[in-house]
mmCIF file of C-alpha atoms in Angstrom:
data_model
loop_
_atom_site.group_PDB
_atom_site.id
_atom_site.type_symbol
_atom_site.label_atom_id
_atom_site.label_comp_id
_atom_site.label_asym_id
_atom_site.label_seq_id
_atom_site.Cartn_x
_atom_site.Cartn_y
_atom_site.Cartn_z
ATOM 1 C CA MET Z 1 -0.430 -0.303 -0.276
ATOM 2 C CA LEU Z 2 2.298 2.259 0.565
ATOM 3 C CA ALA Z 3 4.806 1.173 -2.503
ATOM 4 C CA ALA Z 4 1.025 2.745 -4.526
ATOM 5 C CA SER Z 5 1.415 5.379 -1.716
ATOM 6 C CA LEU Z 6 4.277 6.870 -3.904
ATOM 7 C CA ILE Z 7 4.259 5.355 -7.186
ATOM 8 C CA SER Z 8 0.747 7.548 -6.964
ATOM 9 C CA LEU Z 9 2.766 10.875 -5.563
ATOM 10 C CA ALA Z 10 5.732 10.998 -7.542
ATOM 11 C CA ALA Z 11 2.832 10.805 -10.701
ATOM 12 C CA GLN Z 12 1.218 14.119 -9.517
ATOM 13 C CA GLN Z 13 4.450 15.646 -9.205
ATOM 14 C CA ALA Z 14 4.870 18.282 -11.539
ATOM 15 C CA PRO Z 15 7.493 18.862 -14.743
ATOM 16 C CA GLN Z 16 8.384 22.215 -14.244
ATOM 17 C CA GLY Z 17 6.739 23.439 -10.068
ATOM 18 C CA PRO Z 18 8.966 22.154 -7.043
ATOM 19 C CA ALA Z 19 9.570 18.889 -5.366
ATOM 20 C CA SER Z 20 7.644 16.768 -3.036
ATOM 21 C CA ARG Z 21 9.611 16.647 -0.200
ATOM 22 C CA PHE Z 22 9.808 13.174 1.615
ATOM 23 C CA SER Z 23 10.457 11.403 4.876
ATOM 24 C CA CYS Z 24 10.921 7.709 5.144
ATOM 25 C CA SER Z 25 11.295 5.552 8.219
ATOM 26 C CA THR Z 26 10.959 2.166 9.402
ATOM 27 C CA GLY Z 27 10.279 0.839 12.452
ATOM 28 C CA PRO Z 28 12.730 -0.874 14.914
ATOM 29 C CA GLY Z 29 12.582 -4.699 14.765
ATOM 30 C CA PRO Z 30 11.400 -7.727 12.915
ATOM 31 C CA THR Z 31 8.469 -8.178 12.501
ATOM 32 C CA LEU Z 32 6.851 -8.018 9.641
ATOM 33 C CA PRO Z 33 8.805 -8.894 6.010
ATOM 34 C CA ARG Z 34 10.397 -4.414 5.591
ATOM 35 C CA PRO Z 35 9.973 -2.091 2.818
ATOM 36 C CA ASP Z 36 12.640 -0.255 2.367
ATOM 37 C CA THR Z 37 10.799 2.390 0.905
ATOM 38 C CA GLY Z 38 13.650 4.660 0.422
ATOM 39 C CA ARG Z 39 15.328 3.033 -1.830
ATOM 40 C CA LEU Z 40 11.613 2.680 -3.298
ATOM 41 C CA ALA Z 41 10.970 7.150 -3.508
ATOM 42 C CA LEU Z 42 14.587 6.642 -5.153
ATOM 43 C CA LYS Z 43 14.186 5.166 -7.203
ATOM 44 C CA LEU Z 44 11.532 7.055 -8.321
ATOM 45 C CA GLY Z 45 13.255 9.836 -7.888
ATOM 46 C CA LEU Z 46 11.580 11.523 -4.829
ATOM 47 C CA GLU Z 47 13.660 14.099 -3.391
ATOM 48 C CA ILE Z 48 13.287 12.467 -0.505
ATOM 49 C CA THR Z 49 14.897 11.460 3.662
ATOM 50 C CA VAL Z 50 15.350 8.655 5.161
ATOM 51 C CA ALA Z 51 15.734 8.908 8.943
ATOM 52 C CA SER Z 52 16.571 5.376 10.749
ATOM 53 C CA PRO Z 53 14.547 4.594 13.620
ATOM 54 C CA ARG Z 54 16.996 6.621 15.600
ATOM 55 C CA GLU Z 55 17.003 9.835 13.609
ATOM 56 C CA ALA Z 56 13.232 9.461 13.762
ATOM 57 C CA ALA Z 57 12.567 11.816 16.867
ATOM 58 C CA ALA Z 58 14.724 14.655 15.358
ATOM 59 C CA ALA Z 59 12.409 14.066 12.033
ATOM 60 C CA ILE Z 60 9.213 14.225 13.283
ATOM 61 C CA ALA Z 61 10.629 17.496 15.699
ATOM 62 C CA GLU Z 62 11.478 18.917 12.088
ATOM 63 C CA ILE Z 63 8.183 18.874 11.385
ATOM 64 C CA ASP Z 64 7.211 19.868 12.629
ATOM 65 C CA ASP Z 65 8.762 22.938 12.791
ATOM 66 C CA GLU Z 66 8.491 23.234 8.955
ATOM 67 C CA VAL Z 67 4.882 22.821 9.997
ATOM 68 C CA ARG Z 68 4.523 25.886 12.596
ATOM 69 C CA ARG Z 69 6.403 27.900 10.764
ATOM 70 C CA ARG Z 70 4.117 27.977 7.891
ATOM 71 C CA GLU Z 71 0.891 28.642 9.746
ATOM 72 C CA GLN Z 72 2.725 31.735 11.437
ATOM 73 C CA SER Z 73 3.655 33.094 7.149
ATOM 74 C CA ALA Z 74 0.821 31.599 5.939
ATOM 75 C CA SER Z 75 2.823 29.706 3.288
ATOM 76 C CA GLU Z 76 0.157 28.990 0.180
ATOM 77 C CA ASN Z 77 2.805 28.382 -2.037
ATOM 78 C CA ALA Z 78 5.189 25.808 0.136
ATOM 79 C CA PRO Z 79 5.969 22.464 -1.959
ATOM 80 C CA PRO Z 80 3.990 19.843 0.289
ATOM 81 C CA ILE Z 81 6.141 17.408 2.638
ATOM 82 C CA PHE Z 82 5.285 13.943 3.062
ATOM 83 C CA LEU Z 83 5.861 12.576 6.436
ATOM 84 C CA VAL Z 84 5.512 8.204 6.028
ATOM 85 C CA ILE Z 85 6.209 5.947 8.420
ATOM 86 C CA TYR Z 86 5.912 2.014 8.589
ATOM 87 C CA ASP Z 87 5.084 0.189 11.183
ATOM 88 C CA VAL Z 88 4.500 3.776 13.592
ATOM 89 C CA GLY Z 89 3.091 1.209 16.474
ATOM 90 C CA ARG Z 90 6.942 0.168 17.129
ATOM 91 C CA PHE Z 91 8.396 4.097 17.717
ATOM 92 C CA ARG Z 92 8.456 4.767 21.365
ATOM 93 C CA GLU Z 93 9.139 8.495 20.710
ATOM 94 C CA LEU Z 94 5.491 8.465 19.861
ATOM 95 C CA ARG Z 95 3.370 6.401 22.205
ATOM 96 C CA ARG Z 96 1.097 8.619 23.541
ATOM 97 C CA GLY Z 97 2.317 9.637 27.146
ATOM 98 C CA ASP Z 98 0.163 10.313 30.419
ATOM 99 C CA ASP Z 99 1.483 14.141 30.318
ATOM 100 C CA ASP Z 100 1.147 13.938 26.860
ATOM 101 C CA PHE Z 101 -2.432 15.347 25.870
ATOM 102 C CA GLY Z 102 -3.567 16.254 28.447
ATOM 103 C CA PHE Z 103 -3.127 19.226 31.406
ATOM 104 C CA SER Z 104 0.110 19.063 33.833
ATOM 105 C CA ILE Z 105 1.281 21.921 37.020
ATOM 106 C CA GLY Z 106 4.227 23.136 37.037
ATOM 107 C CA GLU Z 107 6.956 23.555 34.982
ATOM 108 C CA GLU Z 108 6.797 23.982 31.090
ATOM 109 C CA LYS Z 109 8.529 21.316 29.930
ATOM 110 C CA PRO Z 110 9.995 20.902 26.133
ATOM 111 C CA ALA Z 111 7.496 18.607 23.411
ATOM 112 C CA SER Z 112 7.725 16.097 23.568
ATOM 113 C CA ALA Z 113 7.544 13.292 19.561
ATOM 114 C CA ALA Z 114 4.500 11.859 21.067
ATOM 115 C CA ARG Z 115 3.199 15.664 20.625
ATOM 116 C CA GLN Z 116 4.679 17.419 17.699
ATOM 117 C CA PHE Z 117 3.565 13.809 16.043
ATOM 118 C CA ALA Z 118 -0.409 14.570 16.774
ATOM 119 C CA ASN Z 119 0.437 18.507 15.313
ATOM 120 C CA ILE Z 120 1.568 17.474 12.529
ATOM 121 C CA LEU Z 121 -1.247 15.210 11.730
ATOM 122 C CA ARG Z 122 -3.780 17.497 12.889
ATOM 123 C CA GLU Z 123 -2.012 20.583 11.702
ATOM 124 C CA GLY Z 124 0.075 19.295 8.978
ATOM 125 C CA PRO Z 125 -2.765 18.942 6.478
ATOM 126 C CA ALA Z 126 -4.037 22.594 5.678
ATOM 127 C CA ALA Z 127 0.117 23.571 5.330
ATOM 128 C CA GLY Z 128 0.579 21.207 2.849
ATOM 129 C CA VAL Z 129 2.177 19.138 5.499
ATOM 130 C CA HIS Z 130 0.760 14.851 4.944
ATOM 131 C CA SER Z 131 1.402 11.941 6.534
ATOM 132 C CA LEU Z 132 0.898 7.876 5.104
ATOM 133 C CA LEU Z 133 1.647 6.209 8.644
ATOM 134 C CA TRP Z 134 1.622 1.793 7.851
ATOM 135 C CA CYS Z 135 0.262 -0.106 11.596
ATOM 136 C CA ASP Z 136 -0.190 -3.736 11.962
ATOM 137 C CA SER Z 137 -2.147 -4.499 14.986
ATOM 138 C CA TYR Z 138 -5.480 -1.755 16.071
ATOM 139 C CA ASN Z 139 -3.055 -2.077 19.696
ATOM 140 C CA ASN Z 140 -1.144 -0.453 17.851
ATOM 141 C CA VAL Z 141 -3.024 2.576 16.452
ATOM 142 C CA ILE Z 142 -3.539 3.341 19.435
ATOM 143 C CA ARG Z 143 -0.808 3.279 21.719
ATOM 144 C CA CYS Z 144 0.533 6.144 18.947
ATOM 145 C CA LEU Z 145 -2.939 7.989 18.508
ATOM 146 C CA ASP Z 146 -5.754 8.934 20.598
ATOM 147 C CA ARG Z 147 -9.574 9.247 19.182
ATOM 148 C CA GLN Z 148 -8.998 12.249 17.592
ATOM 149 C CA GLY Z 149 -5.391 11.717 16.385
ATOM 150 C CA LEU Z 150 -7.409 8.521 14.824
ATOM 151 C CA ARG Z 151 -9.584 11.128 13.261
ATOM 152 C CA ASP Z 152 -7.455 13.805 11.977
ATOM 153 C CA VAL Z 153 -6.152 10.275 9.242
ATOM 154 C CA GLU Z 154 -9.306 11.161 7.607
ATOM 155 C CA TYR Z 155 -8.538 7.959 5.418
ATOM 156 C CA ARG Z 156 -8.337 4.751 6.460
ATOM 157 C CA VAL Z 157 -7.495 1.268 4.887
ATOM 158 C CA VAL Z 158 -8.230 -1.839 6.964
ATOM 159 C CA PHE Z 159 -7.819 -5.590 6.054
ATOM 160 C CA GLN Z 160 -9.653 -8.240 7.516
ATOM 161 C CA MET Z 161 -9.676 -7.804 11.513
ATOM 162 C CA ASN Z 162 -11.914 -8.612 14.457
ATOM 163 C CA ALA Z 163 -14.709 -6.740 14.200
ATOM 164 C CA ALA Z 164 -14.338 -4.817 17.012
ATOM 165 C CA ASP Z 165 -11.394 -3.722 15.648
ATOM 166 C CA SER Z 166 -12.751 -2.614 12.448
ATOM 167 C CA SER Z 167 -15.680 -1.464 14.624
ATOM 168 C CA ASN Z 168 -12.884 0.972 16.231
ATOM 169 C CA LEU Z 169 -11.589 1.837 13.329
ATOM 170 C CA ILE Z 170 -13.567 2.875 10.623
ATOM 171 C CA ASP Z 171 -16.959 2.724 12.883
ATOM 172 C CA HIS Z 172 -18.589 -0.914 10.868
ATOM 173 C CA PRO Z 173 -17.397 -4.724 11.431
ATOM 174 C CA ALA Z 174 -17.035 -4.725 7.641
ATOM 175 C CA ALA Z 175 -13.536 -5.822 7.685
ATOM 176 C CA SER Z 176 -14.188 -8.989 9.777
ATOM 177 C CA ARG Z 177 -16.045 -10.180 6.644
ATOM 178 C CA LEU Z 178 -12.819 -9.252 4.382
ATOM 179 C CA GLY Z 179 -12.017 -12.334 2.590
ATOM 180 C CA VAL Z 180 -8.232 -12.529 1.849
ATOM 181 C CA HIS Z 181 -6.187 -9.872 -0.513
ATOM 182 C CA ARG Z 182 -9.371 -7.281 -0.183
ATOM 183 C CA ALA Z 183 -9.554 -4.305 1.548
ATOM 184 C CA ILE Z 184 -11.300 -1.348 2.522
ATOM 185 C CA LEU Z 185 -10.463 2.587 1.641
ATOM 186 C CA TYR Z 186 -12.806 4.567 3.939
ATOM 187 C CA ASP Z 187 -13.213 8.340 3.863
ATOM 188 C CA GLU Z 188 -13.752 9.477 7.447
ATOM 189 C CA GLY Z 189 -14.790 12.614 5.453
ATOM 190 C CA ARG Z 190 -17.941 11.605 4.210
ATOM 191 C CA GLY Z 191 -17.862 8.440 5.666
ATOM 192 C CA THR Z 192 -18.188 5.891 2.714
ATOM 193 C CA MET Z 193 -16.756 3.195 2.587
ATOM 194 C CA GLU Z 194 -15.163 1.383 -0.996
ATOM 195 C CA LYS Z 195 -14.343 -2.466 -1.277
ATOM 196 C CA PHE Z 196 -11.098 -2.488 -3.944
ATOM 197 C CA ARG Z 197 -8.015 -5.194 -4.431
ATOM 198 C CA PRO Z 198 -5.034 -3.950 -3.455
ATOM 199 C CA TYR Z 199 -1.677 -3.821 -6.141
ATOM 200 C CA GLY Z 200 1.019 -5.918 -6.139
ATOM 201 C CA VAL Z 201 4.421 -5.517 -4.730
ATOM 202 C CA PRO Z 202 6.200 -3.297 -8.344
ATOM 203 C CA SER Z 203 9.581 -5.527 -9.308
ATOM 204 C CA GLU Z 204 12.181 -3.427 -10.847
ATOM 205 C CA ALA Z 205 10.991 -3.061 -14.207
ATOM 206 C CA TRP Z 206 8.007 -1.704 -13.706
ATOM 207 C CA LEU Z 207 9.688 0.735 -11.784
ATOM 208 C CA ALA Z 208 11.262 2.123 -13.681
ATOM 209 C CA GLU Z 209 9.527 2.099 -16.618
ATOM 210 C CA VAL Z 210 6.792 4.175 -14.705
ATOM 211 C CA ARG Z 211 10.224 6.807 -13.559
ATOM 212 C CA GLY Z 212 11.203 6.938 -17.466
ATOM 213 C CA GLN Z 213 7.634 8.261 -17.766
ATOM 214 C CA VAL Z 214 7.005 10.265 -15.258
ATOM 215 C CA ALA Z 215 9.876 11.960 -15.843
ATOM 216 C CA GLY Z 216 8.781 12.551 -19.343
ATOM 217 C CA GLY Z 217 5.526 14.373 -18.431
ATOM 218 C CA ARG Z 218 3.142 11.370 -18.768
ATOM 219 C CA PRO Z 219 2.287 10.211 -15.090
ATOM 220 C CA GLN Z 220 -0.756 8.377 -16.019
ATOM 221 C CA VAL Z 221 0.735 5.215 -16.816
ATOM 222 C CA ALA Z 222 1.316 5.576 -12.592
ATOM 223 C CA GLY Z 223 -2.062 4.395 -11.214
ATOM 224 C CA GLN Z 224 -1.630 0.908 -13.825
ATOM 225 C CA ASP Z 225 -2.985 -2.566 -11.728
ATOM 226 C CA GLN Z 226 0.002 -5.102 -12.099
ATOM 227 C CA GLY Z 227 -2.450 -7.247 -12.205
ATOM 228 C CA LYS Z 228 -0.712 -9.243 -9.270
ATOM 229 C CA ASP Z 229 -2.614 -9.606 -5.103
ATOM 230 C CA PRO Z 230 0.301 -8.732 -2.665
#
């Protein structure tokens, strides 16, 4: 899903316009096989900063500073920034703390990475800063996002899961009835759901062809279905 998203965003880059910036990071630990989103973005010719798990907090702070700068300057022509995080639940710095979203008494502390992350999700889109997140379970989602934070993620793709988790994520148990290689796109703003068949992992040859055609100003081919299940 992240590969398909990056390919679509690459196809939308204006040939003569300011380049979008991408910041990618992959969660630590041997969970599922991890995609190399940074390498993929480079192959698509995108301007990208790849942050290791140890560098993730600094990358979040930099993007949060940019969101606040754009808010203060009321900039409308700044190029988009895309924050891409794979396995977000495994970033300890982004997990909500007891004092991160409530009222604290005493000396004011510097904003934590979790609070900066929440601000990016809440205020970023209006400033041209967008986030693409992948997580393996609902339990890990709520480690980083409270209910308001989840509402700030307007578009959600869910695969097969139990009815309770589906209801919490998309306000409907529909994901519990999904088969393999099927997903649901949920639009929070409209309250709509659309079932679809996800793309397969792109091949090296196909990526090279897409990059060549995107660079040549013909981005429409980036939406072609490869005819594979994940």
